[in-house]
Amino acid sequence: MRRRNLLMLGLLAASLTTPALAQSPYPNRPIRLVIPSVPAGVHDVIGRTWAEKVKPQLGGAIVIDNRGGGGGVIGANDVAHSPPDGYSILLGSTSTQVLSPAAMAQPPYDPVKSFAGVSVFSFSSTSIVVNPTVPVHSLKELIAYAKANPGKLSYGSAGNGSITNLAGELFKLRAGSLDIVHVPYKGIGQGVTDLIGGQIPMFSANATAQILDLHRAGKVRILSVNSQTRIRSAPDIPTSIEAGLPGMVAQTTFGIFAPAGTPKPILERINAVTQEAMADETFQRELLRVGFEPVLDVGPDKAAGVFQDELVRWAPILKTISMKPE
């Protein structure tokens, strides 16, 4: 009897300790960060900047997986249907969580139900940029020039359904339904090359370090930024609102998302290292240097709400502007 009781106690002890032993610390293998754009695009820049900062705290292994196309839908859909184990996460944005799904009759994922928000940590304002040969030096001059030359101007964007496409169409609408032709590119790289070379006279681009450096070098001319206030990385450039276009605000908010159903401790772990990074003033300066504005203290409980508020703001505009992801 005594031996039997000892055996039962041993089995009980094993049953209590096995789950604890089976739970490996997160992460214990590389994390895949899906960036829903081609390399060198605005998502790529901010995604890699975040990954480099947090990977030492997450075991040192974050694999970048660029999945461009569809206004970010292809990459976001990949993560939405990945196992909810924390090893496939998304660099989500206004494009993937608001604009592109709203522009589709049957989006392949629900931007709210398919994801668990982790952190919102940065945003980037779009800007209106021209080749220096275009005879304008302000947004008001551009509007006057476009009205005097209907159909002769064209603007490039990072692709159909992107925030830069929306910014360009919103500019045309706010400025009096300007007749400017949209030329979609697959990402920003070739578009900026064509802008510099004069193949396209105008571009709607996020005001990243690349665009700001080209502006300061005189290779392109930024006429305005589409934000509520001037951006800290370029306080000399006026906003479109200052130029007389109320409501001309178009910016990309960035955050980390995981598949719906991902355990809360994993979400909190990723958010914790993100908030640790955001508290670092050196990292904040790095974000500003590459053209992004830091966002602090927006974790799992608030992340989804940020994009829901954006959807409410954009909904009436999307009804006015016809947009389709590429």
mmCIF file of C-alpha atoms in Angstrom:
data_model
loop_
_atom_site.group_PDB
_atom_site.id
_atom_site.type_symbol
_atom_site.label_atom_id
_atom_site.label_comp_id
_atom_site.label_asym_id
_atom_site.label_seq_id
_atom_site.Cartn_x
_atom_site.Cartn_y
_atom_site.Cartn_z
ATOM 1 C CA MET A 1 0.000 0.000 0.000
ATOM 2 C CA ARG A 2 2.799 2.388 0.920
ATOM 3 C CA ARG A 3 4.555 1.717 -2.396
ATOM 4 C CA ARG A 4 1.309 2.334 -4.258
ATOM 5 C CA ASN A 5 0.786 5.658 -2.491
ATOM 6 C CA LEU A 6 4.330 6.736 -3.342
ATOM 7 C CA LEU A 7 3.716 5.862 -6.990
ATOM 8 C CA MET A 8 0.507 7.918 -7.049
ATOM 9 C CA LEU A 9 2.291 10.876 -5.504
ATOM 10 C CA GLY A 10 5.017 10.605 -8.143
ATOM 11 C CA LEU A 11 2.481 10.605 -10.969
ATOM 12 C CA LEU A 12 0.706 13.595 -9.431
ATOM 13 C CA ALA A 13 3.968 15.530 -9.142
ATOM 14 C CA ALA A 14 4.800 14.738 -12.766
ATOM 15 C CA SER A 15 1.401 15.955 -13.942
ATOM 16 C CA LEU A 16 1.895 19.238 -12.123
ATOM 17 C CA THR A 17 5.397 19.922 -13.372
ATOM 18 C CA THR A 18 5.117 18.765 -17.004
ATOM 19 C CA PRO A 19 3.110 21.787 -18.271
ATOM 20 C CA ALA A 20 5.591 24.162 -16.720
ATOM 21 C CA LEU A 21 8.484 22.297 -18.303
ATOM 22 C CA ALA A 22 6.687 22.226 -21.662
ATOM 23 C CA GLN A 23 6.267 26.002 -21.719
ATOM 24 C CA SER A 24 9.373 27.361 -23.389
ATOM 25 C CA PRO A 25 10.293 31.002 -22.889
ATOM 26 C CA TYR A 26 9.245 33.299 -25.733
ATOM 27 C CA PRO A 27 10.919 33.606 -28.121
ATOM 28 C CA ASN A 28 12.941 30.441 -28.559
ATOM 29 C CA ARG A 29 13.326 30.667 -32.343
ATOM 30 C CA PRO A 30 13.490 33.473 -34.946
ATOM 31 C CA ILE A 31 10.533 35.828 -35.247
ATOM 32 C CA ARG A 32 9.340 36.631 -38.767
ATOM 33 C CA LEU A 33 8.468 40.304 -39.242
ATOM 34 C CA VAL A 34 6.350 40.696 -42.366
ATOM 35 C CA ILE A 35 6.852 44.113 -43.963
ATOM 36 C CA PRO A 36 4.028 44.671 -46.476
ATOM 37 C CA SER A 37 6.111 46.574 -49.025
ATOM 38 C CA VAL A 38 9.074 46.183 -51.326
ATOM 39 C CA PRO A 39 12.559 46.920 -49.907
ATOM 40 C CA ALA A 40 13.405 50.632 -49.431
ATOM 41 C CA GLY A 41 9.742 51.602 -49.137
ATOM 42 C CA VAL A 42 8.460 53.581 -46.161
ATOM 43 C CA HIS A 43 7.237 50.415 -44.394
ATOM 44 C CA ASP A 44 10.599 48.770 -44.972
ATOM 45 C CA VAL A 45 12.558 51.659 -43.459
ATOM 46 C CA ILE A 46 10.543 51.911 -40.262
ATOM 47 C CA GLY A 47 10.154 48.128 -39.914
ATOM 48 C CA ARG A 48 13.883 47.508 -40.117
ATOM 49 C CA THR A 49 14.578 50.414 -37.751
ATOM 50 C CA TRP A 50 12.240 48.885 -35.153
ATOM 51 C CA ALA A 51 13.616 45.375 -35.653
ATOM 52 C CA GLU A 52 17.235 46.444 -35.205
ATOM 53 C CA LYS A 53 16.392 48.179 -31.942
ATOM 54 C CA VAL A 54 14.333 45.440 -30.287
ATOM 55 C CA LYS A 55 15.959 42.248 -31.534
ATOM 56 C CA PRO A 56 18.596 42.087 -28.737
ATOM 57 C CA GLN A 57 15.730 41.940 -26.215
ATOM 58 C CA LEU A 58 13.884 39.323 -28.302
ATOM 59 C CA GLY A 59 16.701 36.834 -28.576
ATOM 60 C CA GLY A 60 18.542 38.557 -31.406
ATOM 61 C CA ALA A 61 16.732 36.847 -34.286
ATOM 62 C CA ILE A 62 14.129 38.784 -36.274
ATOM 63 C CA VAL A 63 13.841 37.747 -39.906
ATOM 64 C CA ILE A 64 12.545 40.419 -42.299
ATOM 65 C CA ASP A 65 10.060 39.124 -44.871
ATOM 66 C CA ASN A 66 9.118 41.750 -47.491
ATOM 67 C CA ARG A 67 5.686 41.003 -48.957
ATOM 68 C CA GLY A 68 4.777 43.936 -51.198
ATOM 69 C CA GLY A 69 1.698 44.445 -53.353
ATOM 70 C CA GLY A 70 -1.989 45.170 -53.017
ATOM 71 C CA GLY A 71 -1.495 48.292 -50.943
ATOM 72 C CA GLY A 72 -0.072 46.106 -48.168
ATOM 73 C CA VAL A 73 -2.894 43.553 -48.348
ATOM 74 C CA ILE A 74 -0.676 40.639 -49.462
ATOM 75 C CA GLY A 75 1.650 40.940 -46.473
ATOM 76 C CA ALA A 76 -1.122 41.609 -43.977
ATOM 77 C CA ASN A 77 -3.138 38.656 -45.234
ATOM 78 C CA ASP A 78 -0.115 36.406 -44.768
ATOM 79 C CA VAL A 79 0.103 37.279 -41.073
ATOM 80 C CA ALA A 80 -3.676 37.217 -40.567
ATOM 81 C CA HIS A 81 -3.658 33.540 -41.541
ATOM 82 C CA SER A 82 -0.440 32.564 -39.752
ATOM 83 C CA PRO A 83 -0.398 30.514 -36.512
ATOM 84 C CA PRO A 84 -1.108 32.751 -33.484
ATOM 85 C CA ASP A 85 2.122 31.837 -31.730
ATOM 86 C CA GLY A 86 4.050 35.125 -31.891
ATOM 87 C CA TYR A 87 6.489 33.949 -34.562
ATOM 88 C CA SER A 88 4.807 35.760 -37.462
ATOM 89 C CA ILE A 89 4.079 39.429 -36.804
ATOM 90 C CA LEU A 90 3.143 42.341 -39.041
ATOM 91 C CA LEU A 91 4.466 45.852 -39.455
ATOM 92 C CA GLY A 92 0.918 47.162 -39.802
ATOM 93 C CA SER A 93 -0.058 50.646 -40.876
ATOM 94 C CA THR A 94 -2.878 52.919 -41.928
ATOM 95 C CA SER A 95 -2.682 51.246 -45.345
ATOM 96 C CA THR A 96 -3.024 47.641 -44.122
ATOM 97 C CA GLN A 97 -5.461 48.263 -41.253
ATOM 98 C CA VAL A 98 -7.667 50.993 -42.744
ATOM 99 C CA LEU A 99 -7.351 52.100 -46.352
ATOM 100 C CA SER A 100 -6.724 49.009 -48.446
ATOM 101 C CA PRO A 101 -9.372 46.773 -46.804
ATOM 102 C CA ALA A 102 -11.909 49.614 -46.962
ATOM 103 C CA ALA A 103 -11.294 50.021 -50.694
ATOM 104 C CA MET A 104 -11.968 46.327 -51.439
ATOM 105 C CA ALA A 105 -15.364 44.738 -51.948
ATOM 106 C CA GLN A 106 -14.190 41.512 -50.303
ATOM 107 C CA PRO A 107 -10.948 42.003 -48.376
ATOM 108 C CA PRO A 108 -9.198 38.712 -47.525
ATOM 109 C CA TYR A 109 -8.997 39.612 -43.849
ATOM 110 C CA ASP A 110 -10.882 41.667 -41.287
ATOM 111 C CA PRO A 111 -8.562 44.500 -40.151
ATOM 112 C CA VAL A 112 -10.072 44.359 -36.662
ATOM 113 C CA LYS A 113 -11.034 40.720 -36.054
ATOM 114 C CA SER A 114 -8.079 39.101 -37.822
ATOM 115 C CA PHE A 115 -5.407 40.776 -35.704
ATOM 116 C CA ALA A 116 -4.326 41.446 -32.159
ATOM 117 C CA GLY A 117 -2.783 44.890 -31.748
ATOM 118 C CA VAL A 118 0.593 44.972 -30.028
ATOM 119 C CA SER A 119 2.043 48.498 -30.211
ATOM 120 C CA VAL A 120 1.722 51.735 -32.150
ATOM 121 C CA PHE A 121 5.092 53.443 -32.154
ATOM 122 C CA SER A 122 5.464 55.925 -35.015
ATOM 123 C CA PHE A 123 3.858 57.865 -37.840
ATOM 124 C CA SER A 124 5.052 59.456 -41.059
ATOM 125 C CA SER A 125 3.399 62.359 -42.875
ATOM 126 C CA THR A 126 2.951 62.373 -46.602
ATOM 127 C CA SER A 127 4.234 65.301 -48.633
ATOM 128 C CA ILE A 128 3.690 66.945 -51.998
ATOM 129 C CA VAL A 129 6.913 66.934 -53.993
ATOM 130 C CA VAL A 130 7.806 68.256 -57.443
ATOM 131 C CA ASN A 131 10.742 68.091 -59.803
ATOM 132 C CA PRO A 132 12.685 71.396 -59.652
ATOM 133 C CA THR A 133 11.866 72.088 -63.306
ATOM 134 C CA VAL A 134 8.194 72.547 -62.418
ATOM 135 C CA PRO A 135 7.849 76.367 -62.182
ATOM 136 C CA VAL A 136 6.360 76.492 -58.678
ATOM 137 C CA HIS A 137 7.840 77.093 -55.224
ATOM 138 C CA SER A 138 4.760 76.785 -53.016
ATOM 139 C CA LEU A 139 1.587 74.751 -52.816
ATOM 140 C CA LYS A 140 -0.507 77.772 -53.805
ATOM 141 C CA GLU A 141 1.618 78.198 -56.932
ATOM 142 C CA LEU A 142 1.212 74.501 -57.753
ATOM 143 C CA ILE A 143 -2.570 74.751 -57.468
ATOM 144 C CA ALA A 144 -2.606 77.815 -59.738
ATOM 145 C CA TYR A 145 -0.310 76.067 -62.239
ATOM 146 C CA ALA A 146 -2.477 72.925 -62.283
ATOM 147 C CA LYS A 147 -5.632 74.971 -62.869
ATOM 148 C CA ALA A 148 -3.946 76.818 -65.724
ATOM 149 C CA ASN A 149 -2.722 73.550 -67.271
ATOM 150 C CA PRO A 150 -5.500 70.976 -66.824
ATOM 151 C CA GLY A 151 -4.482 67.428 -67.640
ATOM 152 C CA LYS A 152 -0.834 68.312 -68.229
ATOM 153 C CA LEU A 153 0.417 67.392 -64.767
ATOM 154 C CA SER A 154 0.755 63.879 -63.386
ATOM 155 C CA TYR A 155 1.709 62.666 -59.935
ATOM 156 C CA GLY A 156 3.269 59.391 -58.860
ATOM 157 C CA SER A 157 2.497 57.364 -55.750
ATOM 158 C CA ALA A 158 3.720 54.184 -54.100
ATOM 159 C CA GLY A 159 0.795 52.293 -55.630
ATOM 160 C CA ASN A 160 -2.965 52.118 -56.010
ATOM 161 C CA GLY A 161 -4.672 52.136 -52.649
ATOM 162 C CA SER A 162 -1.590 53.359 -50.763
ATOM 163 C CA ILE A 163 -1.653 56.302 -48.375
ATOM 164 C CA THR A 164 0.367 58.272 -50.926
ATOM 165 C CA ASN A 165 -2.301 57.595 -53.558
ATOM 166 C CA LEU A 166 -4.987 58.734 -51.116
ATOM 167 C CA ALA A 167 -2.981 61.841 -50.242
ATOM 168 C CA GLY A 168 -2.675 62.755 -53.918
ATOM 169 C CA GLU A 169 -6.391 62.318 -54.556
ATOM 170 C CA LEU A 170 -7.289 64.200 -51.372
ATOM 171 C CA PHE A 171 -5.044 67.078 -52.499
ATOM 172 C CA LYS A 172 -6.807 67.224 -55.867
ATOM 173 C CA LEU A 173 -10.186 67.232 -54.115
ATOM 174 C CA ARG A 174 -9.327 69.838 -51.474
ATOM 175 C CA ALA A 175 -7.722 72.130 -54.083
ATOM 176 C CA GLY A 176 -10.852 72.240 -56.218
ATOM 177 C CA SER A 177 -10.959 68.921 -58.135
ATOM 178 C CA LEU A 178 -7.696 69.474 -59.993
ATOM 179 C CA ASP A 179 -7.152 67.632 -63.278
ATOM 180 C CA ILE A 180 -3.918 65.773 -62.436
ATOM 181 C CA VAL A 181 -3.286 62.227 -63.671
ATOM 182 C CA HIS A 182 -2.288 59.522 -61.179
ATOM 183 C CA VAL A 183 0.639 57.241 -62.077
ATOM 184 C CA PRO A 184 0.925 54.306 -59.624
ATOM 185 C CA TYR A 185 4.311 52.719 -58.974
ATOM 186 C CA LYS A 186 5.095 49.432 -57.224
ATOM 187 C CA GLY A 187 6.754 51.075 -54.268
ATOM 188 C CA ILE A 188 8.599 54.341 -54.003
ATOM 189 C CA GLY A 189 12.051 53.454 -55.394
ATOM 190 C CA GLN A 190 11.458 53.686 -59.146
ATOM 191 C CA GLY A 191 8.995 56.531 -58.676
ATOM 192 C CA VAL A 192 11.525 58.734 -56.902
ATOM 193 C CA THR A 193 14.123 57.880 -59.549
ATOM 194 C CA ASP A 194 11.686 59.035 -62.235
ATOM 195 C CA LEU A 195 10.877 62.173 -60.242
ATOM 196 C CA ILE A 196 14.553 63.104 -60.001
ATOM 197 C CA GLY A 197 15.042 62.383 -63.692
ATOM 198 C CA GLY A 198 12.024 64.445 -64.707
ATOM 199 C CA GLN A 199 10.054 61.516 -66.158
ATOM 200 C CA ILE A 200 7.258 62.457 -63.773
ATOM 201 C CA PRO A 201 6.813 66.050 -62.554
ATOM 202 C CA MET A 202 5.156 65.438 -59.197
ATOM 203 C CA PHE A 203 5.098 62.808 -56.470
ATOM 204 C CA SER A 204 3.040 62.099 -53.378
ATOM 205 C CA ALA A 205 5.540 60.628 -50.917
ATOM 206 C CA ASN A 206 6.025 60.057 -47.227
ATOM 207 C CA ALA A 207 8.442 62.649 -45.879
ATOM 208 C CA THR A 208 11.161 60.163 -44.998
ATOM 209 C CA ALA A 209 14.869 60.889 -44.696
ATOM 210 C CA GLN A 210 15.385 59.943 -48.342
ATOM 211 C CA ILE A 211 12.908 62.553 -49.595
ATOM 212 C CA LEU A 212 14.103 65.181 -47.117
ATOM 213 C CA ASP A 213 17.740 64.645 -48.142
ATOM 214 C CA LEU A 214 16.837 64.956 -51.840
ATOM 215 C CA HIS A 215 14.922 68.145 -51.041
ATOM 216 C CA ARG A 216 17.875 69.644 -49.172
ATOM 217 C CA ALA A 217 20.197 68.676 -52.034
ATOM 218 C CA GLY A 218 17.948 70.482 -54.525
ATOM 219 C CA LYS A 219 17.129 67.333 -56.482
ATOM 220 C CA VAL A 220 13.425 67.548 -55.619
ATOM 221 C CA ARG A 221 11.289 70.258 -54.056
ATOM 222 C CA ILE A 222 8.922 69.498 -51.147
ATOM 223 C CA LEU A 223 6.129 72.062 -51.240
ATOM 224 C CA SER A 224 4.259 70.946 -48.111
ATOM 225 C CA VAL A 225 3.694 68.157 -45.629
ATOM 226 C CA ASN A 226 0.213 66.758 -45.013
ATOM 227 C CA SER A 227 0.122 66.850 -41.221
ATOM 228 C CA GLN A 228 -1.654 68.857 -38.536
ATOM 229 C CA THR A 229 1.578 70.605 -37.568
ATOM 230 C CA ARG A 230 5.048 70.916 -39.079
ATOM 231 C CA ILE A 231 7.129 67.799 -38.620
ATOM 232 C CA ARG A 232 10.071 67.943 -36.224
ATOM 233 C CA SER A 233 12.513 66.542 -38.767
ATOM 234 C CA ALA A 234 11.799 69.417 -41.187
ATOM 235 C CA PRO A 235 10.291 72.389 -39.331
ATOM 236 C CA ASP A 236 11.060 74.723 -42.258
ATOM 237 C CA ILE A 237 8.557 72.996 -44.560
ATOM 238 C CA PRO A 238 4.973 74.333 -44.216
ATOM 239 C CA THR A 239 1.904 72.145 -43.894
ATOM 240 C CA SER A 240 -0.747 71.961 -46.582
ATOM 241 C CA ILE A 241 -3.179 73.395 -44.033
ATOM 242 C CA GLU A 242 -0.992 76.478 -43.731
ATOM 243 C CA ALA A 243 -1.145 76.769 -47.522
ATOM 244 C CA GLY A 244 -4.917 77.059 -47.348
ATOM 245 C CA LEU A 245 -6.191 73.468 -47.595
ATOM 246 C CA PRO A 246 -8.191 72.677 -44.417
ATOM 247 C CA GLY A 247 -8.339 68.995 -43.586
ATOM 248 C CA MET A 248 -5.389 68.115 -45.817
ATOM 249 C CA VAL A 249 -3.967 65.554 -43.393
ATOM 250 C CA ALA A 250 -2.675 62.225 -44.699
ATOM 251 C CA GLN A 251 -0.149 60.305 -42.673
ATOM 252 C CA THR A 252 0.843 56.692 -42.115
ATOM 253 C CA THR A 253 0.634 55.396 -38.574
ATOM 254 C CA PHE A 254 2.764 52.317 -37.874
ATOM 255 C CA GLY A 255 2.361 49.534 -35.357
ATOM 256 C CA ILE A 256 3.066 45.876 -34.658
ATOM 257 C CA PHE A 257 0.258 43.350 -35.085
ATOM 258 C CA ALA A 258 -0.023 39.626 -34.447
ATOM 259 C CA PRO A 259 -2.641 37.115 -35.639
ATOM 260 C CA ALA A 260 -5.844 37.114 -33.624
ATOM 261 C CA GLY A 261 -5.682 34.624 -30.795
ATOM 262 C CA THR A 262 -2.026 35.204 -30.001
ATOM 263 C CA PRO A 263 -1.602 34.720 -26.226
ATOM 264 C CA LYS A 264 -1.637 37.949 -24.259
ATOM 265 C CA PRO A 265 1.730 37.296 -22.538
ATOM 266 C CA ILE A 266 3.362 37.238 -25.988
ATOM 267 C CA LEU A 267 1.677 40.507 -26.983
ATOM 268 C CA GLU A 268 2.795 42.069 -23.727
ATOM 269 C CA ARG A 269 6.353 40.807 -24.223
ATOM 270 C CA ILE A 270 6.658 42.408 -27.682
ATOM 271 C CA ASN A 271 5.033 45.585 -26.429
ATOM 272 C CA ALA A 272 7.365 45.745 -23.426
ATOM 273 C CA VAL A 273 10.494 45.743 -25.586
ATOM 274 C CA THR A 274 8.875 48.272 -27.931
ATOM 275 C CA GLN A 275 8.075 50.644 -25.085
ATOM 276 C CA GLU A 276 11.602 50.186 -23.748
ATOM 277 C CA ALA A 277 12.908 51.240 -27.156
ATOM 278 C CA MET A 278 10.560 54.222 -27.352
ATOM 279 C CA ALA A 279 11.708 55.465 -23.958
ATOM 280 C CA ASP A 280 15.258 55.693 -25.316
ATOM 281 C CA GLU A 281 15.875 59.293 -26.434
ATOM 282 C CA THR A 282 18.639 58.105 -28.755
ATOM 283 C CA PHE A 283 16.133 55.879 -30.546
ATOM 284 C CA GLN A 284 13.626 58.721 -30.732
ATOM 285 C CA ARG A 285 16.269 60.880 -32.393
ATOM 286 C CA GLU A 286 16.984 58.033 -34.823
ATOM 287 C CA LEU A 287 13.317 57.877 -35.777
ATOM 288 C CA LEU A 288 13.260 61.635 -36.321
ATOM 289 C CA ARG A 289 16.448 61.429 -38.357
ATOM 290 C CA VAL A 290 14.868 59.007 -40.812
ATOM 291 C CA GLY A 291 11.692 61.088 -41.009
ATOM 292 C CA PHE A 292 9.330 59.409 -38.524
ATOM 293 C CA GLU A 293 7.552 60.930 -35.537
ATOM 294 C CA PRO A 294 7.698 58.798 -32.336
ATOM 295 C CA VAL A 295 4.484 57.669 -30.606
ATOM 296 C CA LEU A 296 4.714 56.699 -26.939
ATOM 297 C CA ASP A 297 2.722 54.431 -24.604
ATOM 298 C CA VAL A 298 0.289 52.841 -27.062
ATOM 299 C CA GLY A 299 0.184 49.123 -26.260
ATOM 300 C CA PRO A 300 -2.216 46.197 -26.814
ATOM 301 C CA ASP A 301 -5.149 47.871 -25.074
ATOM 302 C CA LYS A 302 -5.000 50.988 -27.290
ATOM 303 C CA ALA A 303 -3.399 49.927 -30.582
ATOM 304 C CA ALA A 304 -6.528 48.683 -32.336
ATOM 305 C CA GLY A 305 -8.468 51.785 -31.260
ATOM 306 C CA VAL A 306 -5.973 54.084 -32.962
ATOM 307 C CA PHE A 307 -6.732 52.514 -36.335
ATOM 308 C CA GLN A 308 -10.466 52.334 -35.686
ATOM 309 C CA ASP A 309 -10.407 56.106 -35.134
ATOM 310 C CA GLU A 310 -8.504 56.484 -38.422
ATOM 311 C CA LEU A 311 -11.167 54.463 -40.225
ATOM 312 C CA VAL A 312 -13.885 56.753 -38.881
ATOM 313 C CA ARG A 313 -11.912 59.782 -40.105
ATOM 314 C CA TRP A 314 -11.238 58.365 -43.566
ATOM 315 C CA ALA A 315 -14.619 56.726 -44.230
ATOM 316 C CA PRO A 316 -16.396 59.809 -45.668
ATOM 317 C CA ILE A 317 -13.337 60.693 -47.752
ATOM 318 C CA LEU A 318 -13.080 57.160 -49.159
ATOM 319 C CA LYS A 319 -16.693 57.418 -50.329
ATOM 320 C CA THR A 320 -15.775 60.522 -52.317
ATOM 321 C CA ILE A 321 -12.509 59.241 -53.752
ATOM 322 C CA SER A 322 -12.504 56.138 -55.920
ATOM 323 C CA MET A 323 -9.520 53.981 -54.972
ATOM 324 C CA LYS A 324 -8.631 50.367 -55.612
ATOM 325 C CA PRO A 325 -5.581 48.526 -54.282
ATOM 326 C CA GLU A 326 -3.290 47.290 -57.062
#
